[in-house]
CSV table of C-alpha atoms and ligand atoms in Angstrom, one decimal:
chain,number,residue,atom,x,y,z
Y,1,UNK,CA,-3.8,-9.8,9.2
Y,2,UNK,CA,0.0,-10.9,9.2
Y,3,UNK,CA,-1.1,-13.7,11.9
Y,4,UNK,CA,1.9,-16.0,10.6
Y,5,UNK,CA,4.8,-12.8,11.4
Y,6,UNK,CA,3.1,-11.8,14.5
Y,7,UNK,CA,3.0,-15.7,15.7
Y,8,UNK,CA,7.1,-16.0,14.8
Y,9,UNK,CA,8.0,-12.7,16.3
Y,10,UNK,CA,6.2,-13.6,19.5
Y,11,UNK,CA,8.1,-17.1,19.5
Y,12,UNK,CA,11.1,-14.8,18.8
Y,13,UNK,CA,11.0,-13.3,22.1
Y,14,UNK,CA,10.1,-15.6,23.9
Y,15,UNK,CA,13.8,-16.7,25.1
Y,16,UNK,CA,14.3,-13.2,26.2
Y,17,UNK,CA,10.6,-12.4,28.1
Y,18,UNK,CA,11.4,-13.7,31.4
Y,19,UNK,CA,15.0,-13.4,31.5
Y,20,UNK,CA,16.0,-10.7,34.7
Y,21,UNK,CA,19.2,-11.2,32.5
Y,22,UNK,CA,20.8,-12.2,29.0
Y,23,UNK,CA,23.9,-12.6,27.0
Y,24,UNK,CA,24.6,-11.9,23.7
Y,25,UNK,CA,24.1,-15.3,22.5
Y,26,UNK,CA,20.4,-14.9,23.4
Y,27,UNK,CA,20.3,-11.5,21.8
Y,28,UNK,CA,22.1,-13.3,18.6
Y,29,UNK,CA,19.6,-15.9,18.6
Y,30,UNK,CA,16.7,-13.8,19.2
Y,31,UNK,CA,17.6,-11.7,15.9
Y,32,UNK,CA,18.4,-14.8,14.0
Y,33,UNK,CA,14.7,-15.5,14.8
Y,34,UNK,CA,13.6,-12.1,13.9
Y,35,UNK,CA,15.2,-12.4,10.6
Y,36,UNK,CA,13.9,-15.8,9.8
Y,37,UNK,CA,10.3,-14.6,10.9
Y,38,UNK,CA,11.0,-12.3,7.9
Y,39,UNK,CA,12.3,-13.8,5.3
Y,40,UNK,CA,9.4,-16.4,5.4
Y,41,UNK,CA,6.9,-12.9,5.6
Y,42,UNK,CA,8.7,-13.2,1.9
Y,43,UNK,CA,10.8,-10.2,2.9
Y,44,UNK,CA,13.5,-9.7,0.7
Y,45,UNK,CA,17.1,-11.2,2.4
Y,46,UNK,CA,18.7,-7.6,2.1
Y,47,UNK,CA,16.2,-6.4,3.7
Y,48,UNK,CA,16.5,-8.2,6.5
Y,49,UNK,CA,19.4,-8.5,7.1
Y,50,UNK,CA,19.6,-4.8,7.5
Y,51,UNK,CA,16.6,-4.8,9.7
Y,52,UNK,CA,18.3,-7.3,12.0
Y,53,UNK,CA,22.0,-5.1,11.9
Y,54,UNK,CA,20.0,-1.7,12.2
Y,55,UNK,CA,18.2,-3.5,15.5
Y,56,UNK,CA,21.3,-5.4,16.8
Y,57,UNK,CA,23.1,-2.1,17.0
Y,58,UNK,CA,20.1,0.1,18.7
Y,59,UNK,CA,20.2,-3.0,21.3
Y,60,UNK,CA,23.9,-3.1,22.4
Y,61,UNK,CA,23.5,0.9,22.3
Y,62,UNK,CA,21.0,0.8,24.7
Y,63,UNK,CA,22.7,-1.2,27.1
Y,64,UNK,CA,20.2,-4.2,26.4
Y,65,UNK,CA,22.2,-6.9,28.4
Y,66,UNK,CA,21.8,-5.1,31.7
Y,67,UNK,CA,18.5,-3.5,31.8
Y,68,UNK,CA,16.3,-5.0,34.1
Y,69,UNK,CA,13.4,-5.7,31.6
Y,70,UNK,CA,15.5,-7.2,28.1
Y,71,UNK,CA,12.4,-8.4,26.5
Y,72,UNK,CA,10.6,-5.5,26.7
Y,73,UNK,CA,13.5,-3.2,25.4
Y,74,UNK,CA,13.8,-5.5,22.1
Y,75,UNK,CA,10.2,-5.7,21.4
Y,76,UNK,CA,10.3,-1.7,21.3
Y,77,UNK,CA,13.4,-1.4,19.6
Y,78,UNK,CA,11.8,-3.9,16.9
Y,79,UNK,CA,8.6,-2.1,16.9
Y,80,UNK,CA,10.0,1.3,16.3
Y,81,UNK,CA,12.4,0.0,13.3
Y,82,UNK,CA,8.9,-2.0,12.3
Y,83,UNK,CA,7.5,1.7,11.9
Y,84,UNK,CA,10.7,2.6,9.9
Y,85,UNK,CA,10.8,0.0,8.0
Y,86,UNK,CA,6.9,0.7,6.4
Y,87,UNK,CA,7.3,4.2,6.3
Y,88,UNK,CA,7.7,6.2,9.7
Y,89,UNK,CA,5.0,8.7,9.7
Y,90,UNK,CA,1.7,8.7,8.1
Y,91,UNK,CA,1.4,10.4,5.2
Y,92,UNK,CA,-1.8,11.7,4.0
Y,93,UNK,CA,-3.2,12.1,0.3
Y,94,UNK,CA,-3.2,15.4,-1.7
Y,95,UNK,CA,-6.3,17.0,-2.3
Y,96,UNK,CA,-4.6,20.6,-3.5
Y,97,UNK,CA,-6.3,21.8,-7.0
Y,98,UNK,CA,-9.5,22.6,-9.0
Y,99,UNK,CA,-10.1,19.3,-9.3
Y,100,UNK,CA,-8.0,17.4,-7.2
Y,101,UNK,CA,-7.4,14.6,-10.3
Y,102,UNK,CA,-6.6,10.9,-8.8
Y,103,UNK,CA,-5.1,8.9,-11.2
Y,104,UNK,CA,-5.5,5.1,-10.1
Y,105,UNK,CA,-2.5,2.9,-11.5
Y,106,UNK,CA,-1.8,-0.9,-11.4
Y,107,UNK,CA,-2.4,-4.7,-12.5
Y,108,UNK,CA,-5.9,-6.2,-13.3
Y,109,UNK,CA,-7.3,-8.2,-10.3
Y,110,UNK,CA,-5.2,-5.9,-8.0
Y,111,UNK,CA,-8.4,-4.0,-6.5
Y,112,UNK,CA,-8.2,-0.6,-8.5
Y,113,UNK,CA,-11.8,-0.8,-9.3
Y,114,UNK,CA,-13.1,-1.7,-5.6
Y,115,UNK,CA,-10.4,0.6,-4.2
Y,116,UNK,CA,-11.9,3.7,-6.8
Y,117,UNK,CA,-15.0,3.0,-5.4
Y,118,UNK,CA,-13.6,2.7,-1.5
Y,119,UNK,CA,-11.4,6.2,-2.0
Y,120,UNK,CA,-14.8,7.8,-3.4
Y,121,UNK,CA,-16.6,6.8,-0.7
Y,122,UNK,CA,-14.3,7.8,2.0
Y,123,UNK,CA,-13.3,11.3,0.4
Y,124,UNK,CA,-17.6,12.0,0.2
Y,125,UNK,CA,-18.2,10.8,3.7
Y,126,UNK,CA,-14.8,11.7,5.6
Y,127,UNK,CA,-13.8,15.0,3.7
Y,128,UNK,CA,-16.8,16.4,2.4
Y,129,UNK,CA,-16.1,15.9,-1.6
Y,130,UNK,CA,-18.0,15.8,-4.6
Y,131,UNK,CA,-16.8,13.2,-6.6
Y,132,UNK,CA,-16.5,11.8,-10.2
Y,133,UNK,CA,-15.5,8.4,-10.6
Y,134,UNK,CA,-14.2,7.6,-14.6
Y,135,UNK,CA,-13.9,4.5,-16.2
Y,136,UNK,CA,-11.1,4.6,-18.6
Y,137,UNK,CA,-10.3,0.9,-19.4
Y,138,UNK,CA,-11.8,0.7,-22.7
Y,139,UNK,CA,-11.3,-3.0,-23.6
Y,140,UNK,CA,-12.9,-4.7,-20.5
Y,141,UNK,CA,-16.8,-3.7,-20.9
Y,142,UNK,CA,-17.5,-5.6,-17.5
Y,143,UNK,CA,-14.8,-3.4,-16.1
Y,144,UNK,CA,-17.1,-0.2,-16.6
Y,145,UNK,CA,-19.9,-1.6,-15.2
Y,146,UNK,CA,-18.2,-3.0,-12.2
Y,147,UNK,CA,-17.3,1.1,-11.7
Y,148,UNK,CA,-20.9,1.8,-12.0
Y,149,UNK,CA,-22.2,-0.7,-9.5
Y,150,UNK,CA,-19.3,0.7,-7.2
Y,151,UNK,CA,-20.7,4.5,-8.4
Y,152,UNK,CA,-24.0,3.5,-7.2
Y,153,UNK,CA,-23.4,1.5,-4.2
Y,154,UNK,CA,-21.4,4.6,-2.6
Y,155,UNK,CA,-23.6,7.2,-4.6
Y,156,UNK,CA,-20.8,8.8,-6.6
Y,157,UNK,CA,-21.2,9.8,-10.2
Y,158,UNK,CA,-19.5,7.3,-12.8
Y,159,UNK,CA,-18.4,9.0,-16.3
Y,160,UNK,CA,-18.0,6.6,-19.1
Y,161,UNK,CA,-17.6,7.2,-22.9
Y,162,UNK,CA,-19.2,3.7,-24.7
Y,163,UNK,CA,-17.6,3.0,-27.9
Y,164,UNK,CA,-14.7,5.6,-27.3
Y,165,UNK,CA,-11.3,3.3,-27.4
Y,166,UNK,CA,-9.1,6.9,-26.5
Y,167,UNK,CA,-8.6,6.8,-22.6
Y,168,UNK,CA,-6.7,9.8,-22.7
Y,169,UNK,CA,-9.4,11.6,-24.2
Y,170,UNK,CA,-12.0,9.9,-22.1
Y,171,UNK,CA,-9.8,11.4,-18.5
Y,172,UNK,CA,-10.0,14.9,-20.5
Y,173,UNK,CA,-13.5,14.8,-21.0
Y,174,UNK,CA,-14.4,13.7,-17.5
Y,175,UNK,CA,-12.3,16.5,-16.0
Y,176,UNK,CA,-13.9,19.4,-18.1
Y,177,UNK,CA,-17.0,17.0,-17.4
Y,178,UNK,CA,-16.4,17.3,-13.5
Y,179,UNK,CA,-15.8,21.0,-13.8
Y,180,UNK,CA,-19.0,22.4,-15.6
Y,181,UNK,CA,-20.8,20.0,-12.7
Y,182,UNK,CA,-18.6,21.7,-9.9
Y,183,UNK,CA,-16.9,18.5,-8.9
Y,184,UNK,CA,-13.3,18.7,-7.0
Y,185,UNK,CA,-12.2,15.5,-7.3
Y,186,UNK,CA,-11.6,13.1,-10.1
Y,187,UNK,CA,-10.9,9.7,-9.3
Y,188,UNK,CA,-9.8,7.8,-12.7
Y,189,UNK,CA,-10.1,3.9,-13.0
Y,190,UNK,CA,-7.4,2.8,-15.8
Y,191,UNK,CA,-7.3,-0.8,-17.3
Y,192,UNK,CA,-4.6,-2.8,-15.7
Y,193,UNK,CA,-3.3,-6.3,-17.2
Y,194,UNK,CA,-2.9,-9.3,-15.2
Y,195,UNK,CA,1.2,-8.6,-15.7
Y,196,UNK,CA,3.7,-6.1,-16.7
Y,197,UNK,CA,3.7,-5.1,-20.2
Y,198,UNK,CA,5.2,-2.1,-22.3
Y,199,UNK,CA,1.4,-0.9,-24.1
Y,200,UNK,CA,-0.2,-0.9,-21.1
Y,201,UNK,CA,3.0,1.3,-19.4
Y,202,UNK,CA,2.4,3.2,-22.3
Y,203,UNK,CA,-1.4,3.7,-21.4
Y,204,UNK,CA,-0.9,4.9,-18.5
Y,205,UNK,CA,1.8,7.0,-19.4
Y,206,UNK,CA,0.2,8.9,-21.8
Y,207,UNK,CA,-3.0,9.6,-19.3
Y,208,UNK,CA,-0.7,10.5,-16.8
Y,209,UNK,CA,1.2,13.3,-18.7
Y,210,UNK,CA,-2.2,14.7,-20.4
Y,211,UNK,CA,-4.4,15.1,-17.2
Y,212,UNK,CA,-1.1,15.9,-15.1
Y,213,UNK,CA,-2.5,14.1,-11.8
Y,214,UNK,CA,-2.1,15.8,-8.0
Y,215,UNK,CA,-2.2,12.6,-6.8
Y,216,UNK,CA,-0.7,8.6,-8.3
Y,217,UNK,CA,-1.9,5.7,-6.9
Y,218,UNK,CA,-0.6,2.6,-7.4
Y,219,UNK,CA,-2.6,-0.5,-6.2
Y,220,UNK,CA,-1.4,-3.7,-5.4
Y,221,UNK,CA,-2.5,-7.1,-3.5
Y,222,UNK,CA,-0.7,-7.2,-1.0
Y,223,UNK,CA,-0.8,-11.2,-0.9
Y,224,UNK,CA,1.6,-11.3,-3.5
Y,225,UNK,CA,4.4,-10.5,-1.1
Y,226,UNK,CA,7.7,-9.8,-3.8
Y,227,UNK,CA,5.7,-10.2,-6.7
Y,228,UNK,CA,3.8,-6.9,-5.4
Y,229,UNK,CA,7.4,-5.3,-4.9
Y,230,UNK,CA,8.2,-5.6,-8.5
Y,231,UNK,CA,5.2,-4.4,-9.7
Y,232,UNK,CA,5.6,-1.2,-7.8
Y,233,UNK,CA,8.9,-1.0,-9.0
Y,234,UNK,CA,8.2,-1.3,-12.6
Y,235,UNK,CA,5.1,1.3,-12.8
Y,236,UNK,CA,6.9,3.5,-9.8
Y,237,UNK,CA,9.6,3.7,-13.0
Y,238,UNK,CA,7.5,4.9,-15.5
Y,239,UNK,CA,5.0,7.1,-13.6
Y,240,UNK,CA,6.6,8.3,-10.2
Y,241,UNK,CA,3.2,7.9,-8.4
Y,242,UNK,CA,2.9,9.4,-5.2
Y,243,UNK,CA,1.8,6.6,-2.7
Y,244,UNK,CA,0.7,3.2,-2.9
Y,245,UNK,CA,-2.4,1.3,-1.8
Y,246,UNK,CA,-2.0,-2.3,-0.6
Y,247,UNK,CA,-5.1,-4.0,-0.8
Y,248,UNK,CA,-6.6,-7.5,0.5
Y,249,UNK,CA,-4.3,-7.2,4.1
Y,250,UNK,CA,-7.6,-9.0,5.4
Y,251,UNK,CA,-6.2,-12.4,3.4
Y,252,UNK,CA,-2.5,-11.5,4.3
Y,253,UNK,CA,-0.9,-14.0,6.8
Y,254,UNK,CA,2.2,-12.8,5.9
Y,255,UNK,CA,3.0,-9.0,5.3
Y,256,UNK,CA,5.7,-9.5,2.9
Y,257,UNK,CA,4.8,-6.2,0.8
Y,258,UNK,CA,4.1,-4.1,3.3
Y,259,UNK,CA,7.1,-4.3,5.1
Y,260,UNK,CA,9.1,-4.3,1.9
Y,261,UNK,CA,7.7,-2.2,-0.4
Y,262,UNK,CA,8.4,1.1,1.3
Y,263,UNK,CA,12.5,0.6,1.2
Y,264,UNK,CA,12.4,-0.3,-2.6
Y,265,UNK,CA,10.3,2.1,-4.1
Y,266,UNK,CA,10.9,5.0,-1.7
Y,267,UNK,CA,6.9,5.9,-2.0
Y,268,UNK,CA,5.0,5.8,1.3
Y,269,UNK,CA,2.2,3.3,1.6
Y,270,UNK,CA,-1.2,5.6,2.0
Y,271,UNK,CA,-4.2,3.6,2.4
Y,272,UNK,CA,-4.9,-0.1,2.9
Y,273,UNK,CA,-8.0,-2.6,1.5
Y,274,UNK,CA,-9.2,-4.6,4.3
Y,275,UNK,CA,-12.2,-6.0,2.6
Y,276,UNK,CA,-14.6,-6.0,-0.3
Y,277,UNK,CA,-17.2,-3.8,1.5
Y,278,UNK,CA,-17.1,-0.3,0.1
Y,279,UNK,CA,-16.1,0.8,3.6
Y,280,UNK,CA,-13.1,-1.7,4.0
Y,281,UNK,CA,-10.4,0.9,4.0
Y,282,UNK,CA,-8.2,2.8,6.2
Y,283,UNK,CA,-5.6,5.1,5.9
Y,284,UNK,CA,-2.2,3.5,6.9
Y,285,UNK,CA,-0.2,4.1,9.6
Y,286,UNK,CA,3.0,2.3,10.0
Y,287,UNK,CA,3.2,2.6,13.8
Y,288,UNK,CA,-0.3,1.6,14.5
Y,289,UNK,CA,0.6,-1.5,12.4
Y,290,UNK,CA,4.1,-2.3,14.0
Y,291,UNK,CA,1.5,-2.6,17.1
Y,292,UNK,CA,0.0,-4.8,15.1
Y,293,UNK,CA,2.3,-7.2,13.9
Y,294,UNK,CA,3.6,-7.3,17.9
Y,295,UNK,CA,0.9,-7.1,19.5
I,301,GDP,P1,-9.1,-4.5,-10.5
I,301,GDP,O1,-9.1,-5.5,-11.7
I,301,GDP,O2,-7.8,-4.0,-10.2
I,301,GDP,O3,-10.1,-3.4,-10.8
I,301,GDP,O4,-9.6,-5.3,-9.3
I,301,GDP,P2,-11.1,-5.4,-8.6
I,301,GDP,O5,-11.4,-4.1,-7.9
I,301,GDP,O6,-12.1,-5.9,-9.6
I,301,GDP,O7,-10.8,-6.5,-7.4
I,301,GDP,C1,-10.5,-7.8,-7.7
I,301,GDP,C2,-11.1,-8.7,-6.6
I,301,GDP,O8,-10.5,-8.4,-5.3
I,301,GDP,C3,-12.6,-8.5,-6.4
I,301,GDP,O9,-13.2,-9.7,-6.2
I,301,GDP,C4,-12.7,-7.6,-5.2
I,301,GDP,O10,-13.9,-7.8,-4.4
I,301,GDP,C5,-11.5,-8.1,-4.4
I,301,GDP,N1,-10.9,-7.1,-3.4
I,301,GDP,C6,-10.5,-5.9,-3.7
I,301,GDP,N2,-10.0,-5.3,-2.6
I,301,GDP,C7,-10.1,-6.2,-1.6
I,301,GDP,C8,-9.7,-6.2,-0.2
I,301,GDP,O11,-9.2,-5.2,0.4
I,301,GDP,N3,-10.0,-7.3,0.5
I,301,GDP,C9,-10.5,-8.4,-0.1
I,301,GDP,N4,-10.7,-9.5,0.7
I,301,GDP,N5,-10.9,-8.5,-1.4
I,301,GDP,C10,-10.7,-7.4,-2.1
């Protein structure tokens, strides 16, 4: 996970780590390596070049140039703006009302499905909740049984409607479904597309202000670096969604979205995919992965 940053940063410090002393010229070069190591993440430029001010400035605050230990001093300076930069704290899903209802959000191929099936999963095991999984993309058949070979692999109910083409009605139904069964949470699966388009904004739209969700999730892979970034951008536009779930970090060299997406959309990253196995997911903590990334 984000092997090719974590390498780049390391080579970053290295002119500082063993220097008993520096100048600013190695501090200047040292962030001009940071930056680079972040714009090739596929970070956007603005990004980074705040990052690098914002970390330039906590240095020469902090007396860097005479402290007895530079190299150490910049690696935490980077790793707290690191944490910043994806979020600061960790911020936890809503589970508040009768049900909780879980609206799931974003492009086909972007692990929605798997991820339904991964939230389930964790919510029955971790927190103790009956759950109702619903498949509301009504034009990919293979889509609803995926859900249902996801329902059965974690043992959660899967509500379907065959031959109904109304997703809104289909998320009603399932609600007043999980009620009279004395589920609490709903986790909806919507249809995604494999790009940004205005019926399936509309879709989701419409489901969205009908079942009136606690809790918006948009998914994304996180391999698509900017690409994810614009996606959030676009659906964080039309539905305001609460938190965002990066999936496939296992295949990410790079970290591009993660570090990104957070400062564009203003949304806090929530959980991450780290696999296909219905337990591949965690919930995300920026400072644990700042650690990460610096090892
Ligand atoms: P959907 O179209 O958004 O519902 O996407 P799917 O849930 O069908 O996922 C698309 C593909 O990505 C499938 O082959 C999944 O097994 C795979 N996938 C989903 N999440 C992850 C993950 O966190 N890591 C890896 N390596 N693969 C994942």
């Amino acid at each position: 996970m984000f092997n090719n940053l974590s390498d780049k940063l390391d080579k970053a410090f290295h002119v500082l780590k063993g220097h008993g002393s520096i100048t600013e010229i190695n501090v200047a070069e040292t962030l001009k390596e940071v930056r680079r190591a972040l714009l090739d993440a596929d970070v956007n430029f603005k990004i980074a070049k705040n990052f690098t001010s914002t970390v330039k400035e906590k240095a020469l605050g902090q007396d860097v140039l005479t402290t007895l230990n530079p190299g150490q001093l910049m690696v935490k300076i980077v790793k707290d703006e690191l944490t910043e930069l994806m979020g600061g704290d960790s911020v936890g899903i809503n589970l508040k009302g009768s049900p909780t209802v879980i609206l799931m959000s974003g492009l086909q191929g972007s692990g929605k499905t798997t991820f339904s099936g991964k939230l389930a999963n964790f919510l029955k095991t971790k927190k103790s909740k009956q759950v109702l999984l619903v498949g509301c993309d009504v034009y990919r058949p293979a889509a609803i049984n995926q859900l249902k070979v996801v329902g059965e692999q974690v043992g959660v109910e899967v509500y379907a409607e065959e031959g109904n083409m109304n997703p809104v009605e289909i998320a009603q139904n399932a609600i007043k479904h999980a009620k009279s069964t004395g589920k609490n949470v709903v986790i909806i699966d919507t249809a995604g597309r494999l790009a940004v388009d205005e019926e399936m904004m509309k879709e989701i739209s419409n489901i969205h202000k009908a079942v009136e969700p606690q809790e918006t999730l948009f998914v994304v892979d996180s391999m698509t670096g900017q690409d994810a970034v614009n996606t959030a951008k676009a659906f964080n536009d039309i539905l305001n969604f609460d938190g965002v779930v990066l999936t496939k970090l296992d295949g990410d060299t790079r970290g591009g979205a993660a570090l990104s997406i957070k400062s564009v959309v203003n949304k806090p990253i929530k959980f991450i995919g780290t696999g296909e196995k219905m337990e591949a997911i965690d919930v995300f903590h920026p400072d644990r992965m700042a650690e990460r990334i610096l090892g």
